[in-house]
């Protein structure tokens, strides 16, 4: 099937590559000439495990191409995905200017029946706006060309996006057009050979499903962080509590890990956008207000632990930081807790030497040339001359470090673990202080 993907960012590029890998003829369109040039040269603008090899393989096979020619993109696809950014506006609502602009471009050049798919994370009612924008452009040309608009929200986890696309838990399609629904079934048939994974519903329900899913996961994270803070006050161990409640099949173990708060491009933005949707409908979503407030506070929990242990004047202290990205297996620094923590450390007079397997460049872009921030090329290299070790991202390579070497290098022999990676008694057995989140 001929597929056009408008937008070659995270969602668009992963979707396009995975669809090409199943045999479709995919054309990715983006107005960013630098990005398209990089993709044509064999590079990719983001870090995602396995993506570069998949893009290269399908580009060489001729199934995946890249262009800045929007008219060519519209002429190409029987299915046209809109996968452009929806950044938060000043009031927290999703900014739909790029989505509507993409729709208008389709309307200006459309000359055959196609299904326009909202793949971007968008608020309820966006499909109607996309349909109206295309219809308006067609009317301006005097064209009565038929088309359909469906909602097909993505559920890709950064760091596992390819696996999520190729082996989805569910494929949500919001459609009120039988012809469009059948084309979507045909497109996704290779990804649900084992059993039916497509859930077809009305368009508005599909649009709300995406926000509801991310808001629910964010709620679980904030809830566990609040419980972890309580556990410290009452002398309980949050890891034991996690096991106790996670064993209940009604709850399960996923997203029950306490830490330094969530970040990234999805949860913070989507929680705010859903709050704004509620406000526009005259409804205050009180739970989401609390989720956001708890998350922002949790990003400073390691700083509060430092204050209690050493006071808030850290002048002359060097902090080794393991992990910068908001989660492992990505270089995404958007809303990363590490940014809040680094700013807090610098404000207290400390310096930071950070190590992350892939996020140094993005971290430098986010922080700029800040005095007092340096980057190491290895975990142990970050410990040279450090007073304490702080863990902010739970990369696999941090799971089993040489604790004897840590104890020998870290002057104050202390680990502040923002991801509860280690067993406290075991770490203390090496003569190290251990400060986790809600741990005994």
Coordinates of C-alpha atoms in Angstrom, one line a residue, residues 63-438:
X63 CA 10.4 1.1 0.3
X64 CA 11.2 4.2 2.4
X65 CA 11.8 7.6 0.8
X66 CA 12.1 11.1 2.1
X67 CA 11.1 14.5 0.5
X68 CA 10.4 18.1 1.3
X69 CA 7.9 18.2 -1.7
X70 CA 4.5 18.3 0.0
X71 CA 2.6 18.0 -3.3
X72 CA 4.5 14.8 -4.1
X73 CA 3.6 13.5 -0.7
X74 CA -0.1 14.2 -1.2
X75 CA -0.1 12.6 -4.7
X76 CA 1.6 9.5 -3.3
X77 CA -0.4 8.1 -0.5
X78 CA -3.7 6.2 -0.3
X79 CA -3.3 6.7 3.4
X80 CA -1.8 9.9 4.7
X81 CA -0.6 10.1 8.3
X82 CA -0.4 13.4 10.0
X83 CA 2.4 13.0 12.5
X84 CA 3.5 16.6 13.2
X85 CA 4.3 18.1 16.6
X86 CA 1.6 19.4 18.9
X87 CA 3.6 21.5 21.4
X88 CA 1.8 22.9 24.5
X89 CA 0.5 26.4 24.2
X90 CA 0.9 29.0 27.0
X91 CA -2.3 27.8 28.6
X92 CA -1.3 24.1 28.4
X93 CA -3.6 23.2 25.5
X94 CA -2.2 21.4 22.5
X95 CA -1.1 23.8 19.7
X96 CA -2.7 22.4 16.5
X97 CA -1.3 24.9 14.0
X98 CA 1.0 22.3 12.5
X99 CA -1.8 19.7 12.3
X100 CA -4.1 22.1 10.6
X101 CA -1.4 23.3 8.3
X102 CA -0.7 19.7 7.2
X103 CA -4.4 19.3 6.6
X104 CA -4.6 22.4 4.4
X105 CA -1.6 21.2 2.4
X106 CA -3.4 17.9 1.7
X107 CA -6.5 19.8 0.7
X108 CA -4.6 22.0 -1.8
X109 CA -3.1 19.0 -3.7
X110 CA -5.5 16.1 -3.2
X111 CA -6.7 14.5 -6.4
X112 CA -7.7 11.0 -5.3
X113 CA -9.6 9.3 -2.5
X114 CA -7.4 8.9 0.6
X115 CA -7.7 8.3 4.3
X116 CA -6.2 11.1 6.3
X117 CA -5.0 9.7 9.7
X118 CA -4.5 11.8 12.8
X119 CA -1.4 10.1 14.3
X120 CA -0.3 13.1 16.3
X121 CA -1.5 13.3 19.9
X122 CA -4.4 15.7 19.6
X123 CA -7.4 16.8 21.7
X124 CA -11.0 15.7 21.2
X125 CA -12.5 17.4 18.2
X126 CA -9.2 17.6 16.1
X127 CA -10.4 15.3 13.4
X128 CA -13.4 17.6 12.8
X129 CA -10.9 20.5 12.4
X130 CA -8.7 18.5 10.0
X131 CA -11.8 17.5 7.9
X132 CA -13.0 21.1 7.8
X133 CA -9.6 22.4 6.8
X134 CA -9.2 19.9 3.9
X135 CA -12.8 20.5 2.8
X136 CA -12.2 24.3 2.7
X137 CA -9.1 23.9 0.5
X138 CA -10.9 21.6 -1.8
X139 CA -13.9 24.0 -2.1
X140 CA -11.5 26.8 -2.9
X141 CA -10.3 24.7 -5.9
X142 CA -13.8 23.8 -6.9
X143 CA -13.0 20.1 -6.2
X144 CA -15.5 17.6 -4.8
X145 CA -12.8 15.0 -4.2
X146 CA -13.9 12.5 -1.5
X147 CA -11.7 11.7 1.5
X148 CA -12.0 10.4 5.0
X149 CA -10.4 11.4 8.3
X150 CA -9.8 8.9 11.1
X151 CA -8.0 9.0 14.4
X152 CA -5.3 6.5 15.0
X153 CA -3.4 7.5 18.2
X154 CA 0.1 6.2 18.8
X155 CA 1.1 4.2 21.9
X156 CA 4.9 4.1 21.4
X157 CA 7.2 4.1 24.4
X158 CA 10.5 5.9 23.8
X159 CA 13.2 3.3 23.9
X160 CA 10.9 0.5 22.8
X161 CA 9.0 2.1 20.0
X162 CA 9.8 -0.4 17.2
X163 CA 8.7 -3.3 19.4
X164 CA 5.5 -1.4 20.3
X165 CA 4.7 -0.7 16.7
X166 CA 5.5 -4.2 15.4
X167 CA 3.8 -6.0 18.3
X168 CA 1.1 -3.7 19.5
X169 CA -1.1 -4.3 22.6
X170 CA -3.9 -2.6 20.7
X171 CA -4.5 -0.6 17.6
X172 CA -7.1 2.1 18.2
X173 CA -8.9 3.5 15.2
X174 CA -11.6 6.1 15.4
X175 CA -13.6 6.0 12.2
X176 CA -17.2 6.7 11.0
X177 CA -16.4 5.7 7.4
X178 CA -16.6 2.0 6.4
X179 CA -14.3 2.3 3.5
X180 CA -11.7 4.1 5.6
X181 CA -12.0 1.4 8.3
X182 CA -11.4 -1.4 5.8
X183 CA -8.3 0.4 4.5
X184 CA -6.9 0.7 8.0
X185 CA -7.6 -3.0 8.6
X186 CA -5.7 -3.8 5.5
X187 CA -2.8 -1.6 6.5
X188 CA -2.5 -3.1 10.0
X189 CA -3.2 -6.7 9.1
X190 CA 0.5 -7.7 9.2
X191 CA 0.7 -6.5 12.8
X192 CA -2.2 -8.6 14.1
X193 CA -1.8 -12.0 12.5
X194 CA -1.8 -13.7 15.9
X195 CA -5.1 -12.2 17.0
X196 CA -7.3 -9.2 16.4
X197 CA -5.8 -6.1 18.0
X198 CA -7.7 -3.4 16.2
X199 CA -10.3 -1.6 18.3
X200 CA -12.6 0.5 16.2
X201 CA -14.6 3.2 17.8
X202 CA -16.0 6.7 17.1
X203 CA -13.5 9.4 16.4
X204 CA -13.8 11.4 19.6
X205 CA -13.5 8.3 21.8
X206 CA -10.3 7.4 20.0
X207 CA -8.9 10.9 20.5
X208 CA -9.7 10.8 24.2
X209 CA -8.3 7.3 24.6
X210 CA -4.7 8.5 24.0
X211 CA -4.9 11.3 26.6
X212 CA -6.6 9.0 29.0
X213 CA -3.9 6.3 28.7
X214 CA -1.0 8.7 29.4
X215 CA -2.9 10.5 32.2
X216 CA -3.6 7.1 33.9
X217 CA 0.1 6.1 33.7
X218 CA 1.2 9.5 35.0
X219 CA -1.3 9.1 37.8
X220 CA 0.2 5.7 38.8
X221 CA 3.7 7.2 38.9
X222 CA 2.7 10.2 41.0
X223 CA 0.7 8.0 43.4
X224 CA 3.7 5.7 44.0
X225 CA 6.0 8.7 44.5
X226 CA 3.6 10.1 47.1
X227 CA 3.5 6.7 48.8
X228 CA 7.3 6.5 48.8
X229 CA 7.5 9.9 50.5
X230 CA 5.0 8.6 53.1
X231 CA 6.9 5.4 53.5
X232 CA 10.0 7.3 54.5
X233 CA 8.0 9.2 57.2
X234 CA 6.4 6.1 58.8
X235 CA 9.4 3.7 58.4
X236 CA 8.0 1.5 55.6
X237 CA 9.8 0.3 52.5
X238 CA 8.2 1.3 49.2
X239 CA 9.7 -1.7 47.4
X240 CA 7.9 -4.1 49.7
X241 CA 4.7 -2.1 49.3
X242 CA 5.1 -2.2 45.5
X243 CA 5.4 -6.0 45.6
X244 CA 2.4 -6.2 47.9
X245 CA 0.0 -4.1 45.8
X246 CA 1.4 -5.2 42.4
X247 CA 0.6 -8.8 43.1
X248 CA -3.1 -7.9 43.0
X249 CA -4.1 -8.6 39.4
X250 CA -6.5 -5.6 39.5
X251 CA -3.5 -3.4 40.0
X252 CA -0.5 -5.1 38.4
X253 CA 3.2 -4.2 38.6
X254 CA 3.5 -1.8 35.7
X255 CA 4.3 1.9 36.4
X256 CA 4.6 1.3 40.2
X257 CA 8.2 2.4 40.6
X258 CA 9.0 5.3 42.8
X259 CA 11.6 7.8 41.6
X260 CA 12.3 11.4 40.7
X261 CA 9.2 12.0 38.7
X262 CA 8.2 11.6 35.1
X263 CA 9.4 13.7 32.2
X264 CA 9.6 13.4 28.4
X265 CA 7.5 14.7 25.5
X266 CA 4.3 12.9 26.4
X267 CA 3.2 12.7 30.0
X268 CA 3.8 16.3 31.0
X269 CA 2.3 17.7 27.8
X270 CA -0.7 15.3 27.7
X271 CA -1.6 15.8 31.3
X272 CA -1.7 19.5 30.8
X273 CA -3.7 19.2 27.5
X274 CA -6.3 16.9 29.2
X275 CA -6.6 19.4 32.0
X276 CA -7.2 22.1 29.4
X277 CA -9.8 20.0 27.6
X278 CA -11.6 19.6 30.9
X279 CA -11.6 23.3 31.5
X280 CA -12.9 24.0 28.0
X281 CA -15.8 21.6 28.7
X282 CA -16.5 23.3 32.1
X283 CA -15.0 20.5 34.2
X284 CA -12.1 20.7 36.6
X285 CA -10.1 17.4 36.6
X286 CA -8.9 17.5 40.2
X287 CA -7.0 14.3 40.1
X288 CA -4.8 15.6 37.2
X289 CA -4.1 18.8 39.1
X290 CA -2.8 16.7 41.9
X291 CA -0.8 14.4 39.6
X292 CA 1.0 17.4 38.0
X293 CA 1.7 19.1 41.4
X294 CA 3.1 15.9 42.9
X295 CA 5.3 15.3 39.9
X296 CA 6.8 18.7 39.9
X297 CA 7.6 18.4 43.6
X298 CA 9.1 14.9 43.1
X299 CA 11.8 16.3 40.8
X300 CA 13.3 18.0 43.8
X301 CA 13.2 15.0 46.2
X302 CA 16.9 14.2 45.8
X303 CA 17.8 17.9 46.4
X304 CA 15.8 17.7 49.6
X305 CA 17.7 14.6 50.7
X306 CA 21.0 16.4 50.1
X307 CA 19.8 19.4 52.1
X308 CA 18.9 17.2 55.1
X309 CA 22.2 15.4 54.9
X310 CA 24.6 18.2 54.2
X311 CA 22.7 21.4 54.5
X312 CA 21.8 23.6 51.5
X313 CA 25.2 25.1 51.1
X314 CA 27.1 22.7 48.9
X315 CA 29.9 25.0 47.9
X316 CA 33.0 23.1 46.8
X317 CA 31.1 19.8 46.5
X318 CA 31.4 17.8 43.2
X319 CA 28.4 15.7 42.4
X320 CA 28.7 12.7 40.0
X321 CA 25.5 12.1 38.2
X322 CA 24.6 8.9 36.4
X323 CA 21.8 9.5 33.9
X324 CA 20.5 12.6 32.2
X325 CA 17.7 11.5 29.8
X326 CA 14.2 11.4 31.3
X327 CA 14.2 7.6 30.9
X328 CA 16.6 4.9 29.6
X329 CA 17.1 4.0 25.9
X330 CA 16.4 7.5 24.7
X331 CA 18.3 10.8 24.5
X332 CA 15.2 12.8 25.2
X333 CA 15.8 15.6 27.7
X334 CA 12.4 17.3 27.5
X335 CA 11.0 17.8 31.0
X336 CA 13.8 15.6 32.4
X337 CA 14.1 15.5 36.2
X338 CA 17.9 15.8 35.7
X339 CA 17.5 19.4 34.5
X340 CA 15.7 20.4 37.7
X341 CA 18.3 18.6 39.8
X342 CA 21.3 20.1 38.1
X343 CA 19.8 23.6 38.4
X344 CA 19.3 23.0 42.1
X345 CA 22.8 21.7 42.6
X346 CA 24.3 24.7 40.9
X347 CA 22.2 27.1 42.9
X348 CA 23.5 25.4 46.1
X349 CA 27.1 26.0 44.9
X350 CA 27.9 22.4 43.8
X351 CA 29.5 21.4 40.5
X352 CA 28.2 18.4 38.4
X353 CA 30.0 15.8 36.4
X354 CA 27.4 13.8 34.5
X355 CA 27.4 10.6 32.5
X356 CA 24.7 9.3 30.2
X357 CA 25.2 6.7 27.4
X358 CA 23.5 8.8 24.7
X359 CA 22.1 12.1 26.0
X360 CA 25.2 14.3 26.4
X361 CA 24.5 16.2 23.3
X362 CA 20.8 16.8 24.1
X363 CA 21.7 17.7 27.7
X364 CA 24.2 20.3 26.5
X365 CA 21.6 21.7 24.1
X366 CA 19.2 22.0 27.0
X367 CA 21.6 23.4 29.6
X368 CA 23.9 25.4 27.3
X369 CA 27.5 26.2 28.3
X370 CA 26.7 26.2 32.0
X371 CA 29.6 26.8 34.4
X372 CA 29.9 24.0 36.8
X373 CA 28.6 21.3 34.5
X374 CA 30.9 18.8 32.8
X375 CA 30.3 15.5 31.0
X376 CA 32.2 12.3 31.6
X377 CA 32.8 9.5 29.0
X378 CA 32.2 6.6 31.4
X379 CA 30.3 6.0 34.6
X380 CA 33.5 5.5 36.6
X381 CA 35.1 8.5 34.9
X382 CA 32.3 10.7 36.4
X383 CA 33.4 9.6 39.9
X384 CA 36.9 11.0 39.7
X385 CA 37.1 13.7 42.5
X386 CA 33.4 13.4 43.2
X387 CA 32.0 13.8 46.7
X388 CA 28.8 11.8 46.2
X389 CA 27.1 9.7 43.4
X390 CA 23.6 10.6 42.4
X391 CA 21.6 8.3 40.1
X392 CA 18.9 9.9 38.0
X393 CA 18.2 7.6 35.1
X394 CA 18.0 3.8 35.4
X395 CA 20.2 2.7 32.5
X396 CA 21.0 -1.0 32.4
X397 CA 24.7 -0.4 32.6
X398 CA 24.2 1.1 36.1
X399 CA 22.5 -2.0 37.5
X400 CA 25.6 -3.9 38.7
X401 CA 28.4 -1.5 39.2
X402 CA 31.7 -2.1 41.1
X403 CA 30.7 -0.9 44.5
X404 CA 34.2 -1.4 45.9
X405 CA 35.4 1.0 43.2
X406 CA 32.6 3.4 44.0
X407 CA 33.5 3.4 47.7
X408 CA 37.2 4.0 46.9
X409 CA 36.5 6.9 44.6
X410 CA 33.6 8.8 46.1
X411 CA 34.9 11.0 48.9
X412 CA 31.9 11.1 51.1
X413 CA 31.0 7.4 50.3
X414 CA 27.3 8.2 49.6
X415 CA 24.9 7.2 46.9
X416 CA 21.7 9.1 46.4
X417 CA 19.6 6.8 44.2
X418 CA 16.7 8.5 42.5
X419 CA 15.5 5.2 40.8
X420 CA 15.9 2.7 43.6
X421 CA 18.2 0.5 41.6
X422 CA 20.0 -1.2 44.5
X423 CA 19.4 -3.2 47.6
X424 CA 20.1 -0.9 50.5
X425 CA 21.7 -3.4 52.9
X426 CA 23.9 -4.7 50.1
X427 CA 25.2 -1.2 49.2
X428 CA 25.8 -0.4 52.9
X429 CA 27.8 -3.6 53.2
X430 CA 30.5 -1.8 51.0
X431 CA 30.7 1.0 53.5
X432 CA 28.6 3.3 51.5
X433 CA 25.7 5.5 52.7
X434 CA 22.6 4.7 50.6
X435 CA 19.7 7.2 50.2
X436 CA 16.9 5.8 48.0
X437 CA 13.3 6.9 47.5
X438 CA 11.1 5.5 50.2

